[in-house]
CSV table of C-alpha atoms in Angstrom, one decimal:
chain,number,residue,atom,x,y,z
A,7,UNK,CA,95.4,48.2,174.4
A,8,UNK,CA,97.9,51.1,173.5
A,9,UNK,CA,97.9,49.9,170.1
A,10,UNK,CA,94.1,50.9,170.1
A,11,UNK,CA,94.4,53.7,171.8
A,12,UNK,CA,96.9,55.0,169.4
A,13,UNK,CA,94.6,54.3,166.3
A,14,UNK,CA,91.5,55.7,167.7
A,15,UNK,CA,93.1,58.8,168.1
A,16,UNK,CA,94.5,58.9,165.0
A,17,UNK,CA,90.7,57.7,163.5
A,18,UNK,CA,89.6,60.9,165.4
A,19,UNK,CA,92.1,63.2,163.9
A,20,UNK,CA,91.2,62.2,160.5
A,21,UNK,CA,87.8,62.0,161.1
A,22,UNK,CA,87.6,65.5,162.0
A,23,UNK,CA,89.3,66.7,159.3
A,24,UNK,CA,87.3,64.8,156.5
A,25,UNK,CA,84.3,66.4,159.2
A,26,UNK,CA,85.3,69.9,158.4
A,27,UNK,CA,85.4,69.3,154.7
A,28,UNK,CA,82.7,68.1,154.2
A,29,UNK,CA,81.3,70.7,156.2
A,30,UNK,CA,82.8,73.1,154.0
A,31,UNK,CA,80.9,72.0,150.9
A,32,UNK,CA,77.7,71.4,152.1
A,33,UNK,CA,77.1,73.8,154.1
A,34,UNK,CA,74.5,76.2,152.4
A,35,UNK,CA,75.7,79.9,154.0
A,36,UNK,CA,78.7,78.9,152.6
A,37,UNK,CA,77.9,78.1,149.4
A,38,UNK,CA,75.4,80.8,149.0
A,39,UNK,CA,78.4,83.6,150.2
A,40,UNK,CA,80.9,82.0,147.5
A,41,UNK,CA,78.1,82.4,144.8
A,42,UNK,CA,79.2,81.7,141.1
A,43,UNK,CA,82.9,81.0,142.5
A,44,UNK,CA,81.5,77.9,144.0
A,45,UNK,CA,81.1,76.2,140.2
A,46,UNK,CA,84.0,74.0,139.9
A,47,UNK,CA,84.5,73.2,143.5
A,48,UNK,CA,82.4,69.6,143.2
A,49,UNK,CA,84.3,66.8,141.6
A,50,UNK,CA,80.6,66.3,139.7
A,51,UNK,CA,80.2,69.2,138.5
A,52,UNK,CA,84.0,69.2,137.1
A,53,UNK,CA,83.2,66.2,135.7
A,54,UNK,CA,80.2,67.2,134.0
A,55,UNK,CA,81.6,70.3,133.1
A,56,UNK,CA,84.7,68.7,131.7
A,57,UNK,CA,82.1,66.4,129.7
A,58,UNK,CA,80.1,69.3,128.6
A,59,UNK,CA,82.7,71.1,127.1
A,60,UNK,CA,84.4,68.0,125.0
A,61,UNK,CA,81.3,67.4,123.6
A,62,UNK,CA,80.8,71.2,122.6
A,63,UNK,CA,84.2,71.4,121.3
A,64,UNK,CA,83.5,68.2,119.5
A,65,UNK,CA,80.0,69.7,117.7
A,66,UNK,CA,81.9,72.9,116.7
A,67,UNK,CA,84.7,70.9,114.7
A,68,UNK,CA,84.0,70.7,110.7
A,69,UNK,CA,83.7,66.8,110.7
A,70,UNK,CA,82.7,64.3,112.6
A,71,UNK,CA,82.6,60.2,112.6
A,72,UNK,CA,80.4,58.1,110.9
A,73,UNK,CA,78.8,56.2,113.5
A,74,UNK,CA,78.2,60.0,115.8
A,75,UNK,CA,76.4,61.2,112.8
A,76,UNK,CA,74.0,58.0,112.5
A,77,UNK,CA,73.3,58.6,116.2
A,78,UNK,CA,72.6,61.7,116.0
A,79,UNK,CA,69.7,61.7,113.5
A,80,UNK,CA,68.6,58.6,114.8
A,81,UNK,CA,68.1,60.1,118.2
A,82,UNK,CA,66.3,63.3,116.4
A,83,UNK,CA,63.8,60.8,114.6
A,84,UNK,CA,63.2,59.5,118.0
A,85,UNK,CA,62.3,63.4,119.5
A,86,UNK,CA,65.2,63.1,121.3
A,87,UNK,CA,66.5,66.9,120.1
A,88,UNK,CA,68.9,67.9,123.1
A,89,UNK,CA,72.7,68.3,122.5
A,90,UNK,CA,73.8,65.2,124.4
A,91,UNK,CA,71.1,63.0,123.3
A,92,UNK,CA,73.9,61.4,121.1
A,93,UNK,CA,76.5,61.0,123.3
A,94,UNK,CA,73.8,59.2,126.1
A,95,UNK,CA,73.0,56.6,123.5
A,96,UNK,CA,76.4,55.8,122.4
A,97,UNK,CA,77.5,55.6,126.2
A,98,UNK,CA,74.1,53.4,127.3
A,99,UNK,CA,74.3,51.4,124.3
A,100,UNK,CA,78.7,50.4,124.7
A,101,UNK,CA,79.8,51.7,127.6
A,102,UNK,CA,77.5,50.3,130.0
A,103,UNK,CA,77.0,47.7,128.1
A,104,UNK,CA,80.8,46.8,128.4
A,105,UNK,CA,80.7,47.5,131.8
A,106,UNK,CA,77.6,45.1,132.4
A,107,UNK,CA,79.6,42.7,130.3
A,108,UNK,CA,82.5,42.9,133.2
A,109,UNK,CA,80.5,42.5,136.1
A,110,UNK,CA,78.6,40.0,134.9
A,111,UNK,CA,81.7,38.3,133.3
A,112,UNK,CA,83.5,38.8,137.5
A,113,UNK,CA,80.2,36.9,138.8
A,114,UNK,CA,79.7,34.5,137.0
A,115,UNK,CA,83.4,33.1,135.9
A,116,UNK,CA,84.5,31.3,133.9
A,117,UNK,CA,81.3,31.0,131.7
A,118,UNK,CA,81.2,33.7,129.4
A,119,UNK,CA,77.4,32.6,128.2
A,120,UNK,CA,75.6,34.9,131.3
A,121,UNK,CA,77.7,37.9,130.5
A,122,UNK,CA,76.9,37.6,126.5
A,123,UNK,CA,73.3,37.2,127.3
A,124,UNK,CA,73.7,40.7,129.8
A,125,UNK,CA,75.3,42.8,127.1
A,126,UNK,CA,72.6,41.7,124.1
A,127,UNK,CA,70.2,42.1,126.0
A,128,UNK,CA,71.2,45.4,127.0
A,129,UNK,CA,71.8,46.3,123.6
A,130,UNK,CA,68.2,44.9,122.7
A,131,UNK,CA,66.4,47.0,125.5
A,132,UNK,CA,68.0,50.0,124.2
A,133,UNK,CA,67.1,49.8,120.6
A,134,UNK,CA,63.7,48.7,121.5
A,135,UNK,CA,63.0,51.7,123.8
A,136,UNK,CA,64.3,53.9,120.9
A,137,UNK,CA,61.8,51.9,118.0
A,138,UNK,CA,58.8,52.6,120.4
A,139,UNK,CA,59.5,56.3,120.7
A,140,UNK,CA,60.4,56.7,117.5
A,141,UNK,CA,56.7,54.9,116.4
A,142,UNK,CA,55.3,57.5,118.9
A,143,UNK,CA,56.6,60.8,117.7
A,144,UNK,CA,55.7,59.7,114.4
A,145,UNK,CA,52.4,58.8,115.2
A,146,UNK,CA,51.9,62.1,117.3
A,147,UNK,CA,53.0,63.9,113.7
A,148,UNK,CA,50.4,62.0,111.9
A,149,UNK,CA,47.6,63.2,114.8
A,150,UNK,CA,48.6,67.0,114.1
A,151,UNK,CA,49.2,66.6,110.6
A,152,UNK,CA,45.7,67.6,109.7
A,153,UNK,CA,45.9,70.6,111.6
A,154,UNK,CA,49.0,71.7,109.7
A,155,UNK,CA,47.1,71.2,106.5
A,156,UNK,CA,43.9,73.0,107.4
A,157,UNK,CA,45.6,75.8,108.9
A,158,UNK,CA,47.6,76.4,105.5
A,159,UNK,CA,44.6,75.5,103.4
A,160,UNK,CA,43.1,78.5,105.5
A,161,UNK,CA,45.3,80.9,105.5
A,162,UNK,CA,46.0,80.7,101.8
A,163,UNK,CA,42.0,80.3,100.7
A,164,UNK,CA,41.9,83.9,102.7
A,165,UNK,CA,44.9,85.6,100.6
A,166,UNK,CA,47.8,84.9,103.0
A,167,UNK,CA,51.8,83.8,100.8
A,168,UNK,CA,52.5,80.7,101.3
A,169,UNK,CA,55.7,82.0,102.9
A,170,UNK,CA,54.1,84.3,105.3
A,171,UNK,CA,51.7,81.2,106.3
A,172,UNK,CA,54.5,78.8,106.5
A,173,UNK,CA,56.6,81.0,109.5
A,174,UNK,CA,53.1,81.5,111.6
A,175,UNK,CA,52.4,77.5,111.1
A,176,UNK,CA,53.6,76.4,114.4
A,177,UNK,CA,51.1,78.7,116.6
A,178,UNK,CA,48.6,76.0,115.6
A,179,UNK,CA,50.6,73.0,116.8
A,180,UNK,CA,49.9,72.2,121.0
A,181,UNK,CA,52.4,69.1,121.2
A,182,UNK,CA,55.5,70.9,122.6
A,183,UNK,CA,58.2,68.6,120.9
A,184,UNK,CA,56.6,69.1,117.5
A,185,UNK,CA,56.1,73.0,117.8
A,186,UNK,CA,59.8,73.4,118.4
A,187,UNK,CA,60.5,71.1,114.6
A,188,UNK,CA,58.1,73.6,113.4
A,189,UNK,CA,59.5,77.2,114.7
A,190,UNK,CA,62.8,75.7,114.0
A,191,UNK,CA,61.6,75.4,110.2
A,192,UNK,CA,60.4,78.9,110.3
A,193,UNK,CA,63.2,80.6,111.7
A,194,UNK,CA,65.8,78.8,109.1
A,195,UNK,CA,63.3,79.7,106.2
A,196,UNK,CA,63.0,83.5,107.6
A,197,UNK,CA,66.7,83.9,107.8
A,198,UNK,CA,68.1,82.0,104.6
A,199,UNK,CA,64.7,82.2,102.3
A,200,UNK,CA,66.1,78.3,101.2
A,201,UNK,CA,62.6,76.6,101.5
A,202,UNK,CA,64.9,73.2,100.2
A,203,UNK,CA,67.5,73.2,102.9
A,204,UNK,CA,64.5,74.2,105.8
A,205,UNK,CA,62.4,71.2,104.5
A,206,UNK,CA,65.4,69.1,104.5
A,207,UNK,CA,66.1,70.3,108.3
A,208,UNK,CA,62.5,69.4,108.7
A,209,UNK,CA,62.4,65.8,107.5
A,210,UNK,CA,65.2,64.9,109.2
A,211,UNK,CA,62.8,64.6,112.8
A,212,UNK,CA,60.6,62.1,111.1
A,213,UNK,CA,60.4,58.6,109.3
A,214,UNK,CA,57.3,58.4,107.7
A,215,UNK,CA,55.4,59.0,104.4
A,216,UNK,CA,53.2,62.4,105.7
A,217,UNK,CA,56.3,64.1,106.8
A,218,UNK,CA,57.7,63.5,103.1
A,219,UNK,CA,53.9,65.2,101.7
A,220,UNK,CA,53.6,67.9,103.9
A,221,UNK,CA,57.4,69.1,102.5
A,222,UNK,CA,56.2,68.4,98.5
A,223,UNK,CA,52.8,70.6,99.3
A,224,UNK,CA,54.7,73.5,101.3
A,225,UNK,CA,57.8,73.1,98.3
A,226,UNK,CA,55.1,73.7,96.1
A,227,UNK,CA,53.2,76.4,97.3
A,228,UNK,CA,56.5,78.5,97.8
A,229,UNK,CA,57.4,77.9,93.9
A,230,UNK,CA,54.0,77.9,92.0
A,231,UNK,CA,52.1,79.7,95.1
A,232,UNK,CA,48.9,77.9,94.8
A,233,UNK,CA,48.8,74.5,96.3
A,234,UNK,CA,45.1,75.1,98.2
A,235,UNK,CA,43.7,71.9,96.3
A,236,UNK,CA,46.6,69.7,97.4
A,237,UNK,CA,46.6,71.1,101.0
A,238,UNK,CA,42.6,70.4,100.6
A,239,UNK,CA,43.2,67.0,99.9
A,240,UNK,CA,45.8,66.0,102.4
A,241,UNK,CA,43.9,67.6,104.8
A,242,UNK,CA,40.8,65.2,104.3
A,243,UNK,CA,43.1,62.2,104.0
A,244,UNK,CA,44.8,63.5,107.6
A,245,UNK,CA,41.6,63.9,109.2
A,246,UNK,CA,40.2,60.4,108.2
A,247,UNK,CA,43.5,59.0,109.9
A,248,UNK,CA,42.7,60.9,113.0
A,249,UNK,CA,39.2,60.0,112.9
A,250,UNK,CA,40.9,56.7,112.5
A,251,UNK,CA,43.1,57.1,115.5
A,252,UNK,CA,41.0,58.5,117.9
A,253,UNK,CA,37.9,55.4,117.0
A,254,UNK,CA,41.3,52.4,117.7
A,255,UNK,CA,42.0,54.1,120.7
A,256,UNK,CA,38.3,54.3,122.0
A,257,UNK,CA,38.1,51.0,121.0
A,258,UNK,CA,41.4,49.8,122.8
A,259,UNK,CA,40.3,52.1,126.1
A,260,UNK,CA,37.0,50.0,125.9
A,261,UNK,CA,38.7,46.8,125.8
A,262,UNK,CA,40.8,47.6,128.7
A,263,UNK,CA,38.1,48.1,130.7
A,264,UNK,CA,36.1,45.3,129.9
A,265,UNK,CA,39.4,43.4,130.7
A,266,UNK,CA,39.7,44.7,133.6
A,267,UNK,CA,36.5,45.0,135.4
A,268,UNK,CA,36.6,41.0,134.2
A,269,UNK,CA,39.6,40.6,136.3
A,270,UNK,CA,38.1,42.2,139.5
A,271,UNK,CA,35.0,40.3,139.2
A,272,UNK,CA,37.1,36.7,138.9
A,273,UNK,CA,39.1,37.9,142.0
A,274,UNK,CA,35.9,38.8,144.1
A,275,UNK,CA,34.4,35.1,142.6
A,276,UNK,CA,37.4,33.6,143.4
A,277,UNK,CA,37.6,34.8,146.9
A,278,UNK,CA,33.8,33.5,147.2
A,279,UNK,CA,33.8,30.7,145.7
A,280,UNK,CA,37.1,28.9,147.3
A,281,UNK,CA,35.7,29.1,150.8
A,282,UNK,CA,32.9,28.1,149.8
A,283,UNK,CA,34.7,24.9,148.2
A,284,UNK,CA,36.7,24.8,151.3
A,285,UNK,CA,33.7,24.3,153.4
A,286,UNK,CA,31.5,21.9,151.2
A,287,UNK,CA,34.8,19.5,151.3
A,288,UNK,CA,34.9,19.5,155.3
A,289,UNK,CA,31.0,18.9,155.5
A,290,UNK,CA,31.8,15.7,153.1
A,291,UNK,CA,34.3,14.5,154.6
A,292,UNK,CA,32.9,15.3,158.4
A,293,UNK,CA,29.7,13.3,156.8
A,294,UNK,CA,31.4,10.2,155.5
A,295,UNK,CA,33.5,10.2,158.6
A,296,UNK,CA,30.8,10.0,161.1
């Protein structure tokens, strides 16, 4: 009995301490009064900002690894654009993959065939996601792409430079993700005038053929200045495909549907008919009984 006395009020003493921290960092008066002093105070937020500036300090240095570099432009083919979107695929793709590996590894020892089977998969999962949003941002390209081509064919058919209608083009684009590829190639033409280098920032966000025209027809147009018949061109060949698009996807939506008004309609026979069934059997059996 007095040796639970004494640790209960030594639970109590420490309790209220840990109490009165904890009610130091959340409480919102207090964090409010402290202001910008209170950055740095979380051991997430020091983490994160600890993070944040290793991978800044790493983008500012002059060279880089191999393997950072392929993840980097694969995760910009994929419209993933954001400053850490390398870093989060290398640490999903190994480092939680390693650490699935361990756990897995702990639950199931000593086979080591579960935790293989964990880490592949993983692995699989990830590079799957990334393929289908890759296929999706190029696809969304290949929607707008007509839009592109008629707004330049446009523009130049009315007496605009090529230039001039190449750092507007991006007004015409809605999709948010591919307005931004677009501004970005007009502000790096507009401040270095190096339509090669701004094409070549360009067709690093995309893997398909159109990305590779539109660059040869906008090349063109800045050196000869007339490229309205190839713009007219690609722009009936891009409509077609949207035309294209937009008839697979009615088509698709109208399967759906068919599919699934089907499956309601079996559910509500199903829940009809088995009664019925149900009750048929007991009349036969209550017949050939009696």
């Amino acid at each position: 009995m007095h040796f639970l006395l004494i640790i209960a009020v030594l639970n109590f003493i420490i309790a209220t301490q840990a109490a009165k921290k904890i009610f130091v960092y959340t409480d919102r008066h207090l964090v409010e009064a402290l202001g910008a002093r209170a950055v740095g105070k979380s051991v997430y937020k020091r983490c994160k900002n600890l993070v944040k500036q290793s991978i800044e300090k790493y983008e500012r240095r002059k060279k880089h690894h191999g393997f950072y570099i392929k993840a980097k432009a694969k995760m910009k083919k994929t419209g993933y654009r954001g400053q850490y979107a390398a870093v989060v695929y290398l640490f999903i793709k190994y480092v939680v993959t390693a650490v699935l590996f361990i756990i897995a590894l702990v639950v199931n020892y000593p086979n080591p065939a579960r935790p293989l089977m964990v880490a592949i998969l993983n692995m699989i999962f990830v590079e799957l996601a990334l393929n289908f949003k890759k296929r999706k941002f190029n696809l969304r390209f290949q929607k707008n792409a007509y839009k592109i081509y008629k707004y330049l064919h446009n523009q130049i058919s009315s007496g605009v430079k090529v230039t001039d209608a190449i750092k507007t083009v991006y007004e015409v684009i809605d999709d948010k993700d591919l307005r931004e590829v677009l501004v970005e190639l007009a502000a790096r033409y507009m401040l270095t005038l190096d339509i090669d280098a701004s094409l070549e920032e360009f067709r690093s966000n995309f893997d398909n053929q159109e990305a590779e025209t539109l660059c040869v027809a906008l090349k063109q147009g800045v050196i000869t200045g007339d490229n309205k018949d190839l713009l007219e061109r690609q722009e009936d060949v891009m409509f077609k495909k949207y035309f294209n698009y937009i008839q697979a996807e009615t088509d698709s939506c109208r399967v759906r549907s068919v599919l699934a008004a089907a499956m309601f309609v079996a559910v509500i026979v199903i829940m009809i008919t088995v009664p019925l069934l149900n009750d048929v059997t007991d009349a036969i059996q209550n017949i050939f009984t009696n």
